[in-house]
XYZ file of C-alpha atoms in Angstrom:
410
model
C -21.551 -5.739 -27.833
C -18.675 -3.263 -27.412
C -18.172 -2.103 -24.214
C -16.085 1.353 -23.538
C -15.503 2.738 -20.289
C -14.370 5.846 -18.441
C -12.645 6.395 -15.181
C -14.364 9.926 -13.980
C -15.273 12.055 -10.915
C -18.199 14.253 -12.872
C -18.026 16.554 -10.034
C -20.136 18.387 -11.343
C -20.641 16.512 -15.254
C -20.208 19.485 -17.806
C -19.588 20.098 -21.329
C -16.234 18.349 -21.615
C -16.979 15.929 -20.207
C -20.157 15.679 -22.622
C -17.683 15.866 -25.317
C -15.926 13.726 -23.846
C -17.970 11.010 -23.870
C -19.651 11.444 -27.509
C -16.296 11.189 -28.709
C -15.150 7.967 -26.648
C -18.177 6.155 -28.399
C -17.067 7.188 -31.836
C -13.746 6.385 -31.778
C -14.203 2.846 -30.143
C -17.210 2.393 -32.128
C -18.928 1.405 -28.536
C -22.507 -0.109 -28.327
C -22.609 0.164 -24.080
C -20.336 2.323 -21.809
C -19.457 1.867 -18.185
C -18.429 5.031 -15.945
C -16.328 3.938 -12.684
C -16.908 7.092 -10.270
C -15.905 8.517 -7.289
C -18.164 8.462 -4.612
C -18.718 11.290 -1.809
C -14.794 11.956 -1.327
C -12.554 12.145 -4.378
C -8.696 12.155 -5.709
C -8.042 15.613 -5.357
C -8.702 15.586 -1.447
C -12.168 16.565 -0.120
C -16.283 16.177 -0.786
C -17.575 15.991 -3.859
C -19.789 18.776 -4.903
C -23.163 16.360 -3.923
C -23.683 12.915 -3.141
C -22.577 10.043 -5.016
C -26.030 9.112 -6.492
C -27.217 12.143 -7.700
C -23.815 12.782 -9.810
C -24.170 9.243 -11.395
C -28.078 10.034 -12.632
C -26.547 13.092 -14.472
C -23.988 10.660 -15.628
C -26.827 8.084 -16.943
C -29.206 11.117 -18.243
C -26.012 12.660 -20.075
C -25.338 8.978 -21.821
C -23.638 6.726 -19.787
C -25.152 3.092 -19.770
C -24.020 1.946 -16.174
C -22.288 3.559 -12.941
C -20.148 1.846 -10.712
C -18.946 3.035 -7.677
C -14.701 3.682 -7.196
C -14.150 2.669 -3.554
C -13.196 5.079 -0.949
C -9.631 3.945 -0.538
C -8.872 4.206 -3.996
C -11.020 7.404 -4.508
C -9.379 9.471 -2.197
C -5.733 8.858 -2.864
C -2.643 9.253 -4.877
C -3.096 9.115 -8.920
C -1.243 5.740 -8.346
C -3.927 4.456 -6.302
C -6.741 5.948 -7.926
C -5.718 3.913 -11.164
C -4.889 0.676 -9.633
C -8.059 0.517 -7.950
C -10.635 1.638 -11.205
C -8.558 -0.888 -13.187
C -9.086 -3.640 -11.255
C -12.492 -3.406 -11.523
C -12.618 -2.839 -14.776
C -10.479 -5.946 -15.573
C -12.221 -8.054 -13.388
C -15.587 -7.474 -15.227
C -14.230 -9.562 -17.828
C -16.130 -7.314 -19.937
C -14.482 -4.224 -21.268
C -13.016 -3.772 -24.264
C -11.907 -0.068 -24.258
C -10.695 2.164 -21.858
C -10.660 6.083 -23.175
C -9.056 8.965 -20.957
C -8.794 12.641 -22.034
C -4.774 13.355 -22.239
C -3.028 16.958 -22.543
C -0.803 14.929 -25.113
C -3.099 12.846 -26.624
C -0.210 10.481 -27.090
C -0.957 6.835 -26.044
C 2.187 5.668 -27.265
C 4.478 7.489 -25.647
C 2.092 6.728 -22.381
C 2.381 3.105 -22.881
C 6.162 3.140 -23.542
C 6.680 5.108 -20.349
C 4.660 2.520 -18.576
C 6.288 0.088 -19.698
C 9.252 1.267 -17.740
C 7.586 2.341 -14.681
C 5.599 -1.432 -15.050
C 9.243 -2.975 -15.000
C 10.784 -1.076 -12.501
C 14.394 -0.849 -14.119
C 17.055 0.113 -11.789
C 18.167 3.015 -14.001
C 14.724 4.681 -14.051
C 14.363 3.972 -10.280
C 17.801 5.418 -9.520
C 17.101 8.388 -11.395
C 13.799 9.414 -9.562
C 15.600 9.224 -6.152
C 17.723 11.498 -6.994
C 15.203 13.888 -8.302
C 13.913 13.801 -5.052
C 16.612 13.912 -3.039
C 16.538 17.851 -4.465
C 13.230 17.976 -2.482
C 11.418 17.559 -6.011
C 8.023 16.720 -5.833
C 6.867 12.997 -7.056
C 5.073 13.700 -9.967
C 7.659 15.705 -11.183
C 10.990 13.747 -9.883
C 9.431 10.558 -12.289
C 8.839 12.844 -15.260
C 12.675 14.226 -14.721
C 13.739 10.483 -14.741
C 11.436 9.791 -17.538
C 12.745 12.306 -19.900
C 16.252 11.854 -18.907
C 16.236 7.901 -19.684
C 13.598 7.487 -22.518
C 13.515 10.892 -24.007
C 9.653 10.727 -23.478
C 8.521 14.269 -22.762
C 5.650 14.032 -20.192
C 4.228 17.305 -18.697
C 2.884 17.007 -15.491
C -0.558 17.958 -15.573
C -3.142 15.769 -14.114
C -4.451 14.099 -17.173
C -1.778 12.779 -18.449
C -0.300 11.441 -15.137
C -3.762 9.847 -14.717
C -3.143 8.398 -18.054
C 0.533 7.413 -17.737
C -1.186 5.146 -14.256
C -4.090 3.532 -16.218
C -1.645 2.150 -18.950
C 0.716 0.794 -15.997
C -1.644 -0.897 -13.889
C -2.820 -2.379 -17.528
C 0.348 -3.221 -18.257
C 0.870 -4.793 -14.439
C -2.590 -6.525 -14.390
C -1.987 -8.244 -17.766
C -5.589 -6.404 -18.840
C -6.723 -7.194 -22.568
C -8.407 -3.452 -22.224
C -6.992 -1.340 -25.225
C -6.574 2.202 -24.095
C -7.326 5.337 -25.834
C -6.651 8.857 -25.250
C -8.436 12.163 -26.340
C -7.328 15.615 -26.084
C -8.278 17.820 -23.774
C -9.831 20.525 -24.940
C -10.958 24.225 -23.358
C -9.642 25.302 -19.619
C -6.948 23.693 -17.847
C -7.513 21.443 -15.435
C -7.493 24.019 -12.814
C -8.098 26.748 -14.366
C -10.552 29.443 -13.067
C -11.718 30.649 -16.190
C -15.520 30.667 -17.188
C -15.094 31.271 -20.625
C -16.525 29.976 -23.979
C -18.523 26.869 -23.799
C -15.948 24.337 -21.767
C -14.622 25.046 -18.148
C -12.841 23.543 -15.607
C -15.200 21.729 -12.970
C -12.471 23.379 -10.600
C -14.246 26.659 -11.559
C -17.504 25.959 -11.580
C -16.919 24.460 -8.278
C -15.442 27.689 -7.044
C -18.457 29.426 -8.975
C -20.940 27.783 -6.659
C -18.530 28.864 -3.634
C -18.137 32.225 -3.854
C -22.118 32.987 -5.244
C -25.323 31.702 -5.492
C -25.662 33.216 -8.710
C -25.289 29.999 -10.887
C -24.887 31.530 -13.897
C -23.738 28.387 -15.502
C -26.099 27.802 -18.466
C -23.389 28.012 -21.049
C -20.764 25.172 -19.151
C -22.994 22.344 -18.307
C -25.884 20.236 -19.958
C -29.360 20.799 -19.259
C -29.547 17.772 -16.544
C -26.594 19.395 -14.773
C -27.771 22.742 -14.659
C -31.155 21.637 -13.463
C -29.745 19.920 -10.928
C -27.063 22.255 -9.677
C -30.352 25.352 -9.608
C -31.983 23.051 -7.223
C -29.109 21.764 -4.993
C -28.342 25.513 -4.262
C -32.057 26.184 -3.264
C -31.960 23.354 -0.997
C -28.313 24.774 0.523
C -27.007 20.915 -0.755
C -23.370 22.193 -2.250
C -20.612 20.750 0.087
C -17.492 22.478 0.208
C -14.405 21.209 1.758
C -14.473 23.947 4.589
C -17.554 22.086 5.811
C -15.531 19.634 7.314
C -12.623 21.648 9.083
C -13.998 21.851 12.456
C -14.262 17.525 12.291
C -10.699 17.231 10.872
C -9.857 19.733 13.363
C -11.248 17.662 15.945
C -9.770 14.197 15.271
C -6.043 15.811 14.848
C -6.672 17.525 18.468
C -7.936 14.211 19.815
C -5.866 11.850 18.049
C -2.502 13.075 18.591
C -1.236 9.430 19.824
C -2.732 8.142 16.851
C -2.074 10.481 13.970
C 1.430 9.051 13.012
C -0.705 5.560 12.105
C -2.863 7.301 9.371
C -2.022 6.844 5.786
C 1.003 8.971 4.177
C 1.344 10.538 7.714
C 5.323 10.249 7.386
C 8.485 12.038 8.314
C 7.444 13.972 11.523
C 4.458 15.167 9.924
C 1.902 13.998 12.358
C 3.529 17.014 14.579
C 3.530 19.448 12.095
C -0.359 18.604 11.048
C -0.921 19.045 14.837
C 0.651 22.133 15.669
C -1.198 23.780 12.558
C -4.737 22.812 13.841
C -3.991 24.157 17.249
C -3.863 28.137 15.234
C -5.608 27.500 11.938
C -8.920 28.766 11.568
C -9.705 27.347 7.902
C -8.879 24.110 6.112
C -7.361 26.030 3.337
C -5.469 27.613 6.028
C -4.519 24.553 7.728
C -3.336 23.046 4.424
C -1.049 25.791 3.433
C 0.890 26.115 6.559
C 1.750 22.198 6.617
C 2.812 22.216 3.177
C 6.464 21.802 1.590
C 8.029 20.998 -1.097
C 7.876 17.415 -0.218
C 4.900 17.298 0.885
C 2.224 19.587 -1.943
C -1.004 20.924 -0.812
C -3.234 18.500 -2.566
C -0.864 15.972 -1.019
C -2.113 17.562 2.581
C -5.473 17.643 1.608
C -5.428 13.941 1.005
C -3.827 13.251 4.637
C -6.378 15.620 6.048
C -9.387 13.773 4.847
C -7.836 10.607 5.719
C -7.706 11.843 9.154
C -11.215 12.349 8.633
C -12.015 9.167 7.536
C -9.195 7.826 9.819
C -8.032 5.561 6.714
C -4.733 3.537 8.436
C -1.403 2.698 6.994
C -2.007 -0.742 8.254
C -5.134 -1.140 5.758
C -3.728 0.655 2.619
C -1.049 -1.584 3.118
C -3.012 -4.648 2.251
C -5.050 -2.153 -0.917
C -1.089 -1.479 -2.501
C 0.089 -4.849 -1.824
C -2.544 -6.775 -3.852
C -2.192 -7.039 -7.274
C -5.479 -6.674 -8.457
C -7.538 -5.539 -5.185
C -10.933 -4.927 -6.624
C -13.494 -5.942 -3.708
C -16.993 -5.818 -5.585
C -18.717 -3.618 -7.729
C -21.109 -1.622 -6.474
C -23.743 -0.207 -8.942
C -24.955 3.247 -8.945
C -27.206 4.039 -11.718
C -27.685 2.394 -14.767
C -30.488 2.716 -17.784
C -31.802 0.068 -20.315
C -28.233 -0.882 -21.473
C -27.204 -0.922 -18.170
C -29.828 -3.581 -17.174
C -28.178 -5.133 -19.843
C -24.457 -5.184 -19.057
C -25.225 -6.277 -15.838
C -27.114 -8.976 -17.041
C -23.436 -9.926 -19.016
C -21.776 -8.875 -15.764
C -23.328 -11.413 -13.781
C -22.001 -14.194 -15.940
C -18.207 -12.661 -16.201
C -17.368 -10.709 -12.963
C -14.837 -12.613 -10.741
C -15.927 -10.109 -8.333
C -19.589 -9.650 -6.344
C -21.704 -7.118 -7.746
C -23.863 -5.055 -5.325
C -26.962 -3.916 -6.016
C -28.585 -3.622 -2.423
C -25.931 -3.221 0.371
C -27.904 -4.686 2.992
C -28.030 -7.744 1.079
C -24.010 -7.942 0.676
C -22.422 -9.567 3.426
C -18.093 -8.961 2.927
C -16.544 -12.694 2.866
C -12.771 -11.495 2.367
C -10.364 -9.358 4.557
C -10.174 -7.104 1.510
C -13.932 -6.901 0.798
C -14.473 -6.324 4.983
C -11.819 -3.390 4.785
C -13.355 -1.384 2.023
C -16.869 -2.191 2.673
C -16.303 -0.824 6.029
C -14.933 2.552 4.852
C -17.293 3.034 1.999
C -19.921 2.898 4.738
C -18.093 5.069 7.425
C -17.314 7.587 4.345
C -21.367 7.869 3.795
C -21.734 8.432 7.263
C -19.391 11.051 7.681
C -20.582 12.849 3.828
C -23.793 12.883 5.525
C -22.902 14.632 8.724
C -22.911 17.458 6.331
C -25.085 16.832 3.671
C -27.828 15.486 5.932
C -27.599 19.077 8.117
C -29.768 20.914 6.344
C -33.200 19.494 6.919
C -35.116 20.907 3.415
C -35.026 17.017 1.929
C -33.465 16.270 -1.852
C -34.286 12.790 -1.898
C -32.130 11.800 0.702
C -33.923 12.636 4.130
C -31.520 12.743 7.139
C -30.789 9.420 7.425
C -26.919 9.288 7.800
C -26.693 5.508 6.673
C -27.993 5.971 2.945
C -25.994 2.851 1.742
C -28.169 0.533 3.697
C -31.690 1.920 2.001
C -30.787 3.999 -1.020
C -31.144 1.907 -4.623
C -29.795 2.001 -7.228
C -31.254 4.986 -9.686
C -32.119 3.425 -12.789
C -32.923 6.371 -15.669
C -35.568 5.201 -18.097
């Protein structure tokens, strides 16, 4: 057996990532892949297009073997975060023996060598990035500054390949045996809005399904997908982050006392965030008069949805302070290799593997903390989601964790 995985959102799973994926197996020569995803909030700040089980079927019926859930607190947050938590996992599955990312460089080795100096902290590199942003430079690009300045090692700073420059760190920090492997992005840019040729942007097929119910999307996304996607937008089952203003809204206006104790709530900000709710009448709005140069707007949107979610300081303190703080792994949806990498799972995981939450009973501080906030973040996805009474599988239930399976694709 040889076991490739993928760190992904598939929000909503198109044609790169398709690509994507066929490509992973044939250049790691994989017989089983795993897919840690996102749940019902994601890295860039916000909802994900639909709930957390219905993106991991597509994942399954578009080849992957087995999908396991990214917890909330590492979903939601900084690239840094986001990669320290899916690695853990990963490495303590015992299991994996490849790790592939799509890269705007396709360069692993210059990734790995700037890890390495970001892994070992030298004094020169970190000297350098504070006084990038000292200028008011933003963090992503204050480290590539430093980067380039000390190691000549040219990194732009599009998402991709600061996703990829974090999974070779925490790899290199949690002494993983994983062997990563980059492709190249192909098609749009990461954000671009451009519905052209046969690979998009999930950014604009997101905003596609925003702006119109016309999903004219047939040429972007897999059957599955496109299936899917005609009958979420029947049902009125897209989720947009504007769906939640009015609750963010509500817990800034309630929770002034308590707004300077929410994660990356720093400098003042908790003021500023305040003020802005009082006269904003959208959450892009609200977003984009908070912003600085310190602080950028998918920054906000983070902080916003953590004062949704009412994620602490005093909690992601204990997530970024453990070296490898993996809680569990909670499975999703899996198919006929699936069954059987859990069966291999069950015999190497130094973790708990969940299949049925009501069974799972959290025995550490770290395992209480995130089980709690995957739970709450269900909850509070479903406030929305659960609105609109025409069923898709779901029902109105707002505690799906407790009752909902996992899907397994024959």
């Amino acid at each position: 057996m040889i076991t490739t995985a993928f760190i992904v959102e598939y929000n909503p799973f198109h044609n790169g990532h398709k690509l994507h994926l066929e490509k992973s197996k044939q250049i790691t020569n994989a017989t089983h892949c795993i897919g840690i995803m996102s749940g019902n909030f994601i890295q860039r700040g916000g909802p994900a297009l639909f709930d957390k089980w219905h993106r991991a079927a597509l994942a399954v019926k578009n080849g992957v073997d087995l999908v396991i859930e990214l917890p909330v607190l590492f979903a939601s947050q900084s690239s840094e975060i986001f990669a320290k938590g899916s690695i853990s996992i990963l490495n303590q599955l015992n299991m994996v023996d490849n790790l592939v990312f799509g890269s705007e460089s396709n360069d692993v080795e210059s990734l790995l060598m700037a890890s390495e100096l970001l892994a070992n902290e030298s004094e020169l590199l970190s000297n350098s990035i504070k006084e990038n942003l000292k200028l008011g430079i933003p963090y992503p690009k204050a480290r590539e500054n430093a980067l380039k300045a000390i190691s000549k090692v040219d990194l732009s700073t599009t998402s991709n390949d600061i996703l990829g420059l974090e999974y070779t760190k925490q790899l290199i920090l949690q002494k993983s045996s994983i062997t990563p492997h980059t492709i190249k992005r192909t098609g749009s840019t990461y954000n671009s809005l451009d519905l052209v040729g046969q690979i998009c942007s999930a950014t604009a097929i997101r905003e596609q399904l925003k702006t119109t119910l016309d999903i004219n999307l047939q040429n972007f996304v897999p059957l599955p997908t496109y299936a899917m996607l005609e009958e979420l937008v029947k049902l009125d089952k897209i989720i947009h982050d504007e769906s939640f203003f009015e609750f963010i809204r509500y817990n800034i206006i309630c929770n002034l006392d308590r707004l300077s104790d929410i994660f990356d709530v720093n400098e003042g900000l908790h003021n500023k965030i305040y003020k802005a709710a009082l006269t904003s009448s959208t959450l892009d709005e609200l977003a984009s008069s908070i912003k600085s140069k310190r602080f950028t707007y998918t920054r906000i949107k983070r902080i916003l949805f953590n004062i949704l979610l009412e994620i602490t300081k005093s909690d992601m303190n204990i997530i970024i302070n453990t070296t490898s703080p993996a809680p569990y792994v909670r499975v999703l949806a899996f198919n006929q290799k699936g069954t059987e990498l859990l069966n291999l799972m069950k015999k190497t995981s130094s973790i708990p593997i969940i299949n049925k939450v009501s069974a799972f009973t959290p025995e550490t501080e770290l395992q209480r903390i995130s089980f709690n906030y995957d739970t709450k973040a269900t909850r509070i996805y479903n406030l929305i989601n659960s609105s609109n009474k025409k069923a898709f599988d779901l029902g109105s239930n707002l505690d799906q964790d407790y009752y909902k399976s996992p899907v397994f694709i024959k």
